[in-house]
Short mmCIF file of C-alpha atoms and ligand atoms in Angstrom, two decimals:
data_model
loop_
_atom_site.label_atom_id
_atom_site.label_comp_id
_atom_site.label_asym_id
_atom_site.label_seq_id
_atom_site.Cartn_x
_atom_site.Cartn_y
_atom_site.Cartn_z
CA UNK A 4 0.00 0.00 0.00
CA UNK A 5 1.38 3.26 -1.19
CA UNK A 6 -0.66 5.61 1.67
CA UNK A 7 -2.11 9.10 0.66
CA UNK A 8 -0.17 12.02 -0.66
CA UNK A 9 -0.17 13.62 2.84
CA UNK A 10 0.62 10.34 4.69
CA UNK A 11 3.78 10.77 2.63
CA UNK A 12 4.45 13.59 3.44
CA UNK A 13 3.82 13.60 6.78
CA UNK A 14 6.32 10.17 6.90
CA UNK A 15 9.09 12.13 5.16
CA UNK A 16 8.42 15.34 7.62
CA UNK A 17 8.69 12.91 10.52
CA UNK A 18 11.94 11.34 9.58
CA UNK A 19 13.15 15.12 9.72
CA UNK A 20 11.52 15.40 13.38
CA UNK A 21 12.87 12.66 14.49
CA UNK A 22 16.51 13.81 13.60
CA UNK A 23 15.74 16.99 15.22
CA UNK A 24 14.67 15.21 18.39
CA UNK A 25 11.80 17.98 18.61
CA UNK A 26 8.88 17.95 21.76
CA UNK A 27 5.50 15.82 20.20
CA UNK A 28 3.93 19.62 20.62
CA UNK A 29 6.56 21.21 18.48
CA UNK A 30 5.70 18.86 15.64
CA UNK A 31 2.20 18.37 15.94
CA UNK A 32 1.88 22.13 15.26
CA UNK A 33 4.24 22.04 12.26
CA UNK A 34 2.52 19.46 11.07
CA UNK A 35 -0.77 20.46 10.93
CA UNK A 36 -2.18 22.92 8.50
CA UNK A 37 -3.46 26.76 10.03
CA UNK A 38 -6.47 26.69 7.45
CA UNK A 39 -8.47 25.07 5.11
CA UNK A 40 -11.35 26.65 2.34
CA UNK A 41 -13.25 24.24 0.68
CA UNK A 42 -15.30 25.78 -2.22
CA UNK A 43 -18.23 24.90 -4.61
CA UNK A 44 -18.05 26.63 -7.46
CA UNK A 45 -20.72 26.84 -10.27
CA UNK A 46 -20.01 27.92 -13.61
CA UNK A 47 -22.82 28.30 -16.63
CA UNK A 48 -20.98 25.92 -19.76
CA UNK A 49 -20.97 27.00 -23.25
CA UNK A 50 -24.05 24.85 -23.65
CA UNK A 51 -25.80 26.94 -21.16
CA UNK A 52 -26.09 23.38 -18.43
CA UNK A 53 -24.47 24.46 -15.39
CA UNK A 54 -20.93 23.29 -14.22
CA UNK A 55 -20.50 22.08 -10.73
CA UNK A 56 -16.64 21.69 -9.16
CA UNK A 57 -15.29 21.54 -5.88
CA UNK A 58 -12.15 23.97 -4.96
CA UNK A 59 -9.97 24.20 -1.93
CA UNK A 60 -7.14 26.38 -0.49
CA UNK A 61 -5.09 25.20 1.91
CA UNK A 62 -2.89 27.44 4.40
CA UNK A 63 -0.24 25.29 5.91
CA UNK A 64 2.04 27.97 7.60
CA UNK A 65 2.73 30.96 7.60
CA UNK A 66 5.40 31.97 10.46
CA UNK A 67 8.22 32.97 8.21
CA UNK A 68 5.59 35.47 5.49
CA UNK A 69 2.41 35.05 3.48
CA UNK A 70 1.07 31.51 2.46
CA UNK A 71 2.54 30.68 -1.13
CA UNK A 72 1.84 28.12 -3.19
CA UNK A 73 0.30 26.62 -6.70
CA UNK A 74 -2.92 26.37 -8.02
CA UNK A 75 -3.36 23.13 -9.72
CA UNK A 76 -6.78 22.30 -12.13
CA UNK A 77 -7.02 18.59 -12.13
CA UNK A 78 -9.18 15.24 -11.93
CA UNK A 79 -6.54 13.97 -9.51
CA UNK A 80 -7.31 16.93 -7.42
CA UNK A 81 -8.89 16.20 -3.47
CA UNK A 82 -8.76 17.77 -0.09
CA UNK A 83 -5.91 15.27 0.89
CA UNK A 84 -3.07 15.79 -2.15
CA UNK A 85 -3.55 19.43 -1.41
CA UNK A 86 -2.53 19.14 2.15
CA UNK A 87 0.01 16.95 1.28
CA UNK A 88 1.18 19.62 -1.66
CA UNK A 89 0.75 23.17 0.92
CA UNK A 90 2.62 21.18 3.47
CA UNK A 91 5.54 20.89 0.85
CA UNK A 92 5.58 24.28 0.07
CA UNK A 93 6.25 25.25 3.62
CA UNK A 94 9.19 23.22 3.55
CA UNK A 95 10.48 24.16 0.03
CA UNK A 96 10.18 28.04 0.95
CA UNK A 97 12.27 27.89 4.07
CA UNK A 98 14.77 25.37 2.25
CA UNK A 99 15.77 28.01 -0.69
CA UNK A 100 14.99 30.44 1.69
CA UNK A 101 12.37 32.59 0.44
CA UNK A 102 10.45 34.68 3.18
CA UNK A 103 6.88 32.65 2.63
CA UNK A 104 5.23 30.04 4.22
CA UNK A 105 2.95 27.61 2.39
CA UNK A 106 0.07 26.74 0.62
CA UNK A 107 -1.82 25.48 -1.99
CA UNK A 108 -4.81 25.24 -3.96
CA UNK A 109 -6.87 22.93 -6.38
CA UNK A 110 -10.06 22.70 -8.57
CA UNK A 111 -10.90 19.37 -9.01
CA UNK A 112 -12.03 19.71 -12.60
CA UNK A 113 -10.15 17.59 -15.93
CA UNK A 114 -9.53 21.03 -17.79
CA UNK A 115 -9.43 19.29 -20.80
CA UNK A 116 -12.95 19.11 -21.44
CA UNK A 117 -13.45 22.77 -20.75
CA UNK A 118 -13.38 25.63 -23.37
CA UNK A 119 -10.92 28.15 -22.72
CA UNK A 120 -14.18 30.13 -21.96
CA UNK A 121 -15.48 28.13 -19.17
CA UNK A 122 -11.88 27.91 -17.55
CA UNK A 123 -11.88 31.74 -17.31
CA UNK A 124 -14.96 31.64 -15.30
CA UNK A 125 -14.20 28.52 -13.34
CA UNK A 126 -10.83 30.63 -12.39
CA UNK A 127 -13.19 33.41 -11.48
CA UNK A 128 -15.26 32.14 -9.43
CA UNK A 129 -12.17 30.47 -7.64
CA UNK A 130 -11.30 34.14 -6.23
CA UNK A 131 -14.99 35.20 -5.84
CA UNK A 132 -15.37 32.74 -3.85
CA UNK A 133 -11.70 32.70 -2.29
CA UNK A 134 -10.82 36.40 -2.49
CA UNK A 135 -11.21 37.20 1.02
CA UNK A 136 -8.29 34.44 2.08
CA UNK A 137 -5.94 35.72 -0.32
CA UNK A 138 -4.11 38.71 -1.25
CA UNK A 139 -0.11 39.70 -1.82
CA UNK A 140 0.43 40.09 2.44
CA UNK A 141 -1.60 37.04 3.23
CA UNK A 142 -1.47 34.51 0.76
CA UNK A 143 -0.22 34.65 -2.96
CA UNK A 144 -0.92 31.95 -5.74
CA UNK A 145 1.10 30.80 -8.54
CA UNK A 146 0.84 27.93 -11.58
CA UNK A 147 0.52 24.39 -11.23
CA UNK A 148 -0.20 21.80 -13.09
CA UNK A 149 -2.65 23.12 -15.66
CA UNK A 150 -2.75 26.64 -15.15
CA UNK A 151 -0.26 28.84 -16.81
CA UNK A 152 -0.25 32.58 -17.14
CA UNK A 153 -3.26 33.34 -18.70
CA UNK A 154 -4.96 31.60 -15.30
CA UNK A 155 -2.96 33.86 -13.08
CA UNK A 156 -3.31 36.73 -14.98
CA UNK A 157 -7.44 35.90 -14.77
CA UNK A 158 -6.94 35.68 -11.50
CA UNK A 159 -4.94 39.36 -11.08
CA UNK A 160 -7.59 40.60 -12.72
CA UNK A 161 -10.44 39.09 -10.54
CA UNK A 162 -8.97 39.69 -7.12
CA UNK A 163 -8.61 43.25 -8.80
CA UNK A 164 -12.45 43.95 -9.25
CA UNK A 165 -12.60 43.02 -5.43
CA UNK A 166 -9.28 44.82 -3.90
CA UNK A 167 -8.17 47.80 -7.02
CA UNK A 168 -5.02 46.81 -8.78
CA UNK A 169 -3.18 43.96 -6.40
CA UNK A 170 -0.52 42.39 -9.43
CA UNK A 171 1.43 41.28 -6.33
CA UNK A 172 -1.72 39.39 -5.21
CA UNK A 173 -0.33 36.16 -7.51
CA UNK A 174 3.06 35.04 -9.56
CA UNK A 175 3.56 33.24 -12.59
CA UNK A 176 1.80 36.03 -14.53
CA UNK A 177 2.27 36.81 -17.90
CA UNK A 178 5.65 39.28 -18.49
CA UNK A 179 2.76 41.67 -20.38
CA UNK A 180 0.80 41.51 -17.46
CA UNK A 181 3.10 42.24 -14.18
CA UNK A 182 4.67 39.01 -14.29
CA UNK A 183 8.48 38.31 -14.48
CA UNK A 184 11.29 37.81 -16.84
CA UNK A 185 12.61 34.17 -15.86
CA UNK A 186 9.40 32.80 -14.13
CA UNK A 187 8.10 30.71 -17.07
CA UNK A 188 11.69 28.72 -17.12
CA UNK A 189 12.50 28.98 -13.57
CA UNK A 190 11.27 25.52 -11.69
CA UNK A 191 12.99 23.76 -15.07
CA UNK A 192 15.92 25.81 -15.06
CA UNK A 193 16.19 25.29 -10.81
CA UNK A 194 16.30 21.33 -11.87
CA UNK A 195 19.23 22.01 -14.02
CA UNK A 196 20.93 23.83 -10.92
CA UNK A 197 20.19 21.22 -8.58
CA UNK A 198 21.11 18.64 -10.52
CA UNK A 199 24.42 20.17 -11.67
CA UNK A 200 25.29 20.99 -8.23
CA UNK A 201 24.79 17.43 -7.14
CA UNK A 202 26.52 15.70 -10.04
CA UNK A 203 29.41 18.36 -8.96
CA UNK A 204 29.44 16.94 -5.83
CA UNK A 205 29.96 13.29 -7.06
CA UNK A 206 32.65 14.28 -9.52
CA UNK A 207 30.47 14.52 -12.48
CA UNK A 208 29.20 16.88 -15.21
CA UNK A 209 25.64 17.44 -16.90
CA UNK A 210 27.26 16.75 -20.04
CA UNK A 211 26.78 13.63 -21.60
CA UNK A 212 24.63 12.58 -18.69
CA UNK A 213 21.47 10.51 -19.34
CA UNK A 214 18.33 11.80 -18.76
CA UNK A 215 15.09 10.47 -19.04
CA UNK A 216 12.18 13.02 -18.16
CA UNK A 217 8.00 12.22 -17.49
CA UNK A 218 6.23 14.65 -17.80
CA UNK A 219 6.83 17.68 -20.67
CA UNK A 220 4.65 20.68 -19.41
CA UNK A 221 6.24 23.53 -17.89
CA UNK A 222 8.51 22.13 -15.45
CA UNK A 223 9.58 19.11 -17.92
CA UNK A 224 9.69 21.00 -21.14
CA UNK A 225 11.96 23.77 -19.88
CA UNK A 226 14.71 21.33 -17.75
CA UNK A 227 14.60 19.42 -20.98
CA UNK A 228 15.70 22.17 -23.07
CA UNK A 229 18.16 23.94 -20.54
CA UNK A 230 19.86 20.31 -19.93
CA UNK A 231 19.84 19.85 -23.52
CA UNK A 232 21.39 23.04 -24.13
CA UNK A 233 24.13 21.77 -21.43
CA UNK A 234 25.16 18.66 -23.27
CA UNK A 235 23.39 16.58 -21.27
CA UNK A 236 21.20 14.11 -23.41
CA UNK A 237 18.01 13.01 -22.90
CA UNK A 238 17.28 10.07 -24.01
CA UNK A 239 13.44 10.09 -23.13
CA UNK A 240 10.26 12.17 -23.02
CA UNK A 241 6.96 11.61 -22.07
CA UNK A 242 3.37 13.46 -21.38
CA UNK A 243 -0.06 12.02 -20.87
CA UNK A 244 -0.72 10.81 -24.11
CA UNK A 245 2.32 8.55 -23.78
CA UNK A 246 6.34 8.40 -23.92
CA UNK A 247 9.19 8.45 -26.70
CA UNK A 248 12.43 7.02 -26.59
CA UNK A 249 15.96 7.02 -28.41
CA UNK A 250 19.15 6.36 -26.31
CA UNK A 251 21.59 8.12 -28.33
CA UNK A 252 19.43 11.39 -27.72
CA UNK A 253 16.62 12.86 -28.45
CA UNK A 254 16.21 16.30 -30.26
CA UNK A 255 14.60 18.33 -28.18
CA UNK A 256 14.05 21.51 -30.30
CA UNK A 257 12.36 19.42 -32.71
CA UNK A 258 9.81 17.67 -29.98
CA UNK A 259 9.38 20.88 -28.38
CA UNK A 260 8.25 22.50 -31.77
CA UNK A 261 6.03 19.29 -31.91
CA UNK A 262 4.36 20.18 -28.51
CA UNK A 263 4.25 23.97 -29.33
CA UNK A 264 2.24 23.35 -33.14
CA UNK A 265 0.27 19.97 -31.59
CA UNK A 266 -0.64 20.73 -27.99
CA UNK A 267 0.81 17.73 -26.90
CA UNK A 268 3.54 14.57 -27.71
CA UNK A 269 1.10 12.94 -29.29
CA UNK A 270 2.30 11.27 -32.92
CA UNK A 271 5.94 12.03 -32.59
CA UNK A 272 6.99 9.96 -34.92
CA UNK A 273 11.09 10.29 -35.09
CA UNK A 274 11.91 8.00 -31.65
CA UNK A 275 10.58 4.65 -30.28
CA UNK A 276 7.02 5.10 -28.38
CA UNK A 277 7.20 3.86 -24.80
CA UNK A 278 4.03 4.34 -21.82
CA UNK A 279 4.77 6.06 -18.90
CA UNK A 280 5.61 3.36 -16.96
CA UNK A 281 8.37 1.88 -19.66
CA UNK A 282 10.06 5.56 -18.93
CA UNK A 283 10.45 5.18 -14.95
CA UNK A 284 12.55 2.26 -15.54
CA UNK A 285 14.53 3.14 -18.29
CA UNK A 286 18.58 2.27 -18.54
CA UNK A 287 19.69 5.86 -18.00
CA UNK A 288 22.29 8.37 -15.30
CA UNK A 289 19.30 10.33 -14.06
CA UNK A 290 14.88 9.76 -13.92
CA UNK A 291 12.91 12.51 -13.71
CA UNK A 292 9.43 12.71 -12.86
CA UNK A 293 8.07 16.03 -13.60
CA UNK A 294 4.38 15.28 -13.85
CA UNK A 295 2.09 13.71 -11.38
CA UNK A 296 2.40 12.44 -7.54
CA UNK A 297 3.27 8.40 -6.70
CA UNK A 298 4.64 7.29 -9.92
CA UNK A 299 7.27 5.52 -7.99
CA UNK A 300 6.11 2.59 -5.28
CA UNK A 301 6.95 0.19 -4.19
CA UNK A 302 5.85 -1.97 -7.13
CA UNK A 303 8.44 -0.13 -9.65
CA UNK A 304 11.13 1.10 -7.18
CA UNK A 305 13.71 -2.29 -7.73
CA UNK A 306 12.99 -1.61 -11.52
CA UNK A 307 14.80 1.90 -11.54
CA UNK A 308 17.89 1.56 -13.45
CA UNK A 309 18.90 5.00 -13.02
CA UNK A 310 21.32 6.56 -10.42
CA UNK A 311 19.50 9.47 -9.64
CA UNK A 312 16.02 10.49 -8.97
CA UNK A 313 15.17 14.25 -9.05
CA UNK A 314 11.81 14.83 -7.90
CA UNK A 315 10.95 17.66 -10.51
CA UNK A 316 6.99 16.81 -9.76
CA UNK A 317 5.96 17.08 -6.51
CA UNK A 318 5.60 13.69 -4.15
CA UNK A 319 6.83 11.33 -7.19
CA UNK A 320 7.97 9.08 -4.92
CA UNK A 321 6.16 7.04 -2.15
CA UNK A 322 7.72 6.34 1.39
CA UNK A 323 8.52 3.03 0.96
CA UNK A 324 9.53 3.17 -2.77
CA UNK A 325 12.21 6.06 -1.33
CA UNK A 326 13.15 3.44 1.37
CA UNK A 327 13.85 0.77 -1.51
CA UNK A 328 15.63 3.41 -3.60
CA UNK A 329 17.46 4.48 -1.06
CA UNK A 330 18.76 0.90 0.04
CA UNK A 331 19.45 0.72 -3.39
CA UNK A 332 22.39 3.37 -3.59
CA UNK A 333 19.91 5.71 -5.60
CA UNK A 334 20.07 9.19 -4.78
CA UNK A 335 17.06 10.77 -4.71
CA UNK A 336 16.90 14.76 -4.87
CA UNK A 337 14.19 15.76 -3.46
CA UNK A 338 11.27 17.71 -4.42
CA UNK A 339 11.73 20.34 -1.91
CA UNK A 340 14.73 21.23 -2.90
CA UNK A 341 14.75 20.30 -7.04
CA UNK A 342 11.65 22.31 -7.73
CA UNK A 343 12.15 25.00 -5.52
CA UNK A 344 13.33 27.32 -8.63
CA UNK A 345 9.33 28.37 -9.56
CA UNK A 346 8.73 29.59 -6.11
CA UNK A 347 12.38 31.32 -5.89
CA UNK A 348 11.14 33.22 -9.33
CA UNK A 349 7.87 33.88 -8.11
CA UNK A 350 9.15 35.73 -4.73
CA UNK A 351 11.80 37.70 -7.38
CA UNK A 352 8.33 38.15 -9.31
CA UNK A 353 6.53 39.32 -5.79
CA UNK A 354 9.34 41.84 -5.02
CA UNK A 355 8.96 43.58 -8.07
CA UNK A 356 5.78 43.85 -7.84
CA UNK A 357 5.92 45.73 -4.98
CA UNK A 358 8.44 47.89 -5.94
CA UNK A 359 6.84 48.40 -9.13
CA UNK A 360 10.45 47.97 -10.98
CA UNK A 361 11.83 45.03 -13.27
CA UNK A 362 15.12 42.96 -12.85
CA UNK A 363 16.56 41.90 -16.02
CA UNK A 364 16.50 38.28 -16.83
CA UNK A 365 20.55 38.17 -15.88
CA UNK A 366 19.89 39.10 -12.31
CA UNK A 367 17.03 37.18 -12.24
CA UNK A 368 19.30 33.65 -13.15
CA UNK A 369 22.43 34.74 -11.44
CA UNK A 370 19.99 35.30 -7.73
CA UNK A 371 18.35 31.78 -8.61
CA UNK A 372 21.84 29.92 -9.05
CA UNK A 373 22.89 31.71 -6.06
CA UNK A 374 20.51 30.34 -3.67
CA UNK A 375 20.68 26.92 -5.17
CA UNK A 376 24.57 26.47 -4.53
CA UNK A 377 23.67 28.08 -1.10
CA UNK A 378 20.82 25.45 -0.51
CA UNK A 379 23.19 22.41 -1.67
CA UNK A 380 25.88 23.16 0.44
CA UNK A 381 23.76 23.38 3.48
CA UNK A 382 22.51 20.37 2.75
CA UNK A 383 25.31 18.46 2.32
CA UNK A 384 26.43 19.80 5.31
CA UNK A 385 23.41 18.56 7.45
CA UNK A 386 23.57 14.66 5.29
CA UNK A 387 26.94 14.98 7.11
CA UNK A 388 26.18 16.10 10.40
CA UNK A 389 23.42 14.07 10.95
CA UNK A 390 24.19 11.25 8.82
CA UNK A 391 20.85 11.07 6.83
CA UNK A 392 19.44 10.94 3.21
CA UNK A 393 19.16 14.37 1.34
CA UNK A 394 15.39 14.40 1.71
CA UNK A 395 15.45 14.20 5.43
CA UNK A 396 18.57 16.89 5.49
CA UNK A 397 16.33 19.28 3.14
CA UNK A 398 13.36 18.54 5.62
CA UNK A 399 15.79 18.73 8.96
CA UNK A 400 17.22 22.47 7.51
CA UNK A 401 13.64 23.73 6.50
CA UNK A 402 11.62 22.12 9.84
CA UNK A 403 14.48 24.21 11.57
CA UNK A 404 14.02 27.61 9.93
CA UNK A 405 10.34 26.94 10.84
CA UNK A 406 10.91 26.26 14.45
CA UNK A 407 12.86 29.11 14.63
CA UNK A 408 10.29 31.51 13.13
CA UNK A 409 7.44 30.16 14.95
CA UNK A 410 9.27 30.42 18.47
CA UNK A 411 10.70 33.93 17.93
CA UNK A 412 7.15 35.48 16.82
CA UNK A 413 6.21 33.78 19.59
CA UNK A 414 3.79 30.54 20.75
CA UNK A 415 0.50 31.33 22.69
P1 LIG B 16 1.92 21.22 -16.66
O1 LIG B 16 0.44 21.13 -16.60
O2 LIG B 16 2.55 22.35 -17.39
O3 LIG B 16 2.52 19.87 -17.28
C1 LIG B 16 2.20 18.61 -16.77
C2 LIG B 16 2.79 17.56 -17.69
O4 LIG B 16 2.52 16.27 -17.12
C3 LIG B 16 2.15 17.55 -19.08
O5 LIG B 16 3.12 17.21 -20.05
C4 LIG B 16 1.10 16.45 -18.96
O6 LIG B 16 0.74 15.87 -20.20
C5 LIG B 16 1.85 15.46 -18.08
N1 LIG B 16 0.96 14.53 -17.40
C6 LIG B 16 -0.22 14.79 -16.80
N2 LIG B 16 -0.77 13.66 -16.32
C7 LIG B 16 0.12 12.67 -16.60
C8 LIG B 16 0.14 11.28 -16.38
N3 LIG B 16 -0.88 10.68 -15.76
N4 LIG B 16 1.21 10.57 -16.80
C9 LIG B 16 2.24 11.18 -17.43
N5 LIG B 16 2.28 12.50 -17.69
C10 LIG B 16 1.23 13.22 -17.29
O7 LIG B 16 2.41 21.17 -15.13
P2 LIG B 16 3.80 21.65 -14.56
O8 LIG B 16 3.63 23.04 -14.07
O9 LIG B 16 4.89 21.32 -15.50
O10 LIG B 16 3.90 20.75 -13.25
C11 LIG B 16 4.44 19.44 -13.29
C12 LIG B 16 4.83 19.01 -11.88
O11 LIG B 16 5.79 19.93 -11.36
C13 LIG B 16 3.68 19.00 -10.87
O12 LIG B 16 3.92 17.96 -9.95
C14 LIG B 16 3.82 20.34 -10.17
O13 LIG B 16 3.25 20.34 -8.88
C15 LIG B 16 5.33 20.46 -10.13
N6 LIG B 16 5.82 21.83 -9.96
C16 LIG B 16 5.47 22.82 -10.85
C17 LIG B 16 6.00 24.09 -10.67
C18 LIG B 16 5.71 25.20 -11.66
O14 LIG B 16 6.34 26.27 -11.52
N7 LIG B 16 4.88 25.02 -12.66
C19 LIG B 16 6.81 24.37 -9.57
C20 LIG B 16 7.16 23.36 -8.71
C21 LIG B 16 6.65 22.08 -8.91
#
């Protein structure tokens, strides 16, 4: 049995606790989330029958700023992943360091079978019915899986006709719209930092490096480009509609043109089709999930032939299938740490908002390098001190920040 999405993440947090050595009180209230909005929202459909979907927003902490966090449109969507998913982000923000705490939100909806239309007021109705929870001081959104700019920049908008002009209110905007050179390539191009810095550490270079990717959205699409562009090759690619394979290298400019004409991978036709699952057990240097939760269990985990899982999605990997990967001698980077680069963007994105000034995309990818090296080498440094994996050293250094945060503003 694989457990929930939270249960996960609630095993991994507790392997952190537990090589803190923190009081049961201390980590029952870092555990559990400060607030949770569950919404119905009901939208009129282009055939004039009325749309019904469920919503939710949920506040996991906020002692070191404003909740932060994704809004994901999705079938997989329910009250549990997105506690598992705000929980994450309170971890991720305090590991790179960003002053946030965390959230997230969901519409359980398959977006697919929506006109662009009926997405706009789905996403509408989201902050009519949400508005008074969020806003740039208290809690800010950002993409997800299946939301993109146009969603936030809906959503700018909305929270707009409630509050006057709040751009700072969400990230991932549109440039055009208040949003931020970098932000669109930034989770993809943090993956290509992380995984740099840890192939550093072992002796090795992204070049030539094997890579095979799931998932080729935003997150997937842009590492795969940005580790193509280092040398690295990757040698597989996959989406929803199914995977594609060549190990001498795939061309990447060529599938991405594919994806950017067709919508999706779909009939591909210069590489060897493979399903999802061929893909997580590929011969290759380095798997990366960048699509959904629990790909890897326990049922697939002695099947992965690579040496390195980096947790580009968020949850990819199950407790025990990290516990079999780990006996294994894989390393697994974890998400927390890998796919930290969005949010990093997204609080560059924030502070220029606020200051109603642009960075230029340099300064933008020099900060984001800078506090990935920074993170790295703190965790190392914990992996050593405390002799544990990198996921419970990413969890140990953010859990601590947290602590800290929480006890200075004080506990009543
Ligand atoms: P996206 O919607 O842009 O892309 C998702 C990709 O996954 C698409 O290629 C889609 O076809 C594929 N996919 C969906 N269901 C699948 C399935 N069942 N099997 C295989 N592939 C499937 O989303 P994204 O923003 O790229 O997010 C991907 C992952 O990265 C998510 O786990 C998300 O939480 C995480 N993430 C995203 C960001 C961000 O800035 N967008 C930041 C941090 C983490």
């Amino acid at each position: 049995m694989s457990g929930s999405a939270y249960e996960t993440t609630n095993k991994y947090l507790q392997d952190g606790f537990d090589a803190l050595g923190l009081a049961p009180k201390t980590e029952h209230m870092l555990k559990t989330p400060a607030r949770e909005v569950r919404v119905e929202l009901v939208i009129t459909r282009d055939d004039e029958s009325l749309g019904n979907f469920i919503g939710y927003r949920v506040q996991h902490d906020n002692a070191r700023g404003p909740f932060k966090g994704g809004l994901r449109y999705d079938e997989s969507v329910t009250r549990n992943e997105v506690q598992s998913l705000a929980s994450l982000m309170t971890w991720k923000t305090a590991l790179i360091d960003v002053p946030y705490g965390g959230a997230k939100g969901g519409i359980s909806v398959n977006p697919r079978e929506l006109s662009t239309g009926e997405i706009e007021r789905l996403t509408r109705q989201f902050v009519e019915t949400t508005h008074e929870f969020i806003g740039p001081t208290t809690d800010i959104p950002a993409p997800d899986m299946n939301t993109n700019g146009q969603v936030m920049a809906w959503l700018f908008d909305e929270y707009s006709n409630f509050h006057g002009f709040e751009p700072a209110v969400v990230t991932g905007k549109p440039v055009d719209v208040h949003g931020s050179v970098g932000r669109d390539a930034a989770t993809g191009r943090g993956c290509m930092f992380a995984l740099r810095e840890v192939l550093n550490h072992d002796g090795d270079t992204l070049e030539d490096t094997e890579i095979a990717i799931q998932g080729f959205g935003n997150v997937g699409s842009w590492a795969a480009r940005l580790l193509h562009d280092k040398g690295a090759i990757i040698t597989a690619v996959s989406d929803i509609t199914g995977g594609y394979y060549d190990p001498t290298g795939l061309d990447i400019p060529t599938i991405y043109e594919h994806v950017s004409a067709e919508g999706d991978l779909e009939s591909f036709d210069d590489a060897t089709e493979i399903t999802n699952q061929e893909l997580l057990t590929l011969e290759c240097d380095v798997l990366m999930p960048a699509a959904i939760g629990h790909v890897l269990t326990e049922d697939n985990a002695d099947d992965v032939q690579a040496d390195y899982v980096l947790e580009a999605a968020n949850g990819p990997t199950t407790y025990a299938a990290d516990q079999i990967l780990t006996k294994r001698g894989v390393t697994c980077v974890p998400d927390i740490f890998a796919n930290a680069g969005g949010v990093t963007v997204s609080y560059f994105e924030w502070v220029q908002n606020i200051q109603h000034f642009s960075w230029s995309e340099e300064e933008i990818n020099d900060q984001l390098e800078e506090r990935f090296v920074n993170a790295h080498e703190a965790l190392r440094e914990t992996m050593a001190t405390h002799d544990v994996t990198m996921r419970t050293a990413a969890f140990v250094n953010a859990i601590e920040r947290v602590r800290q945060a929480t006890e200075m503003r004080g506990l009543q």
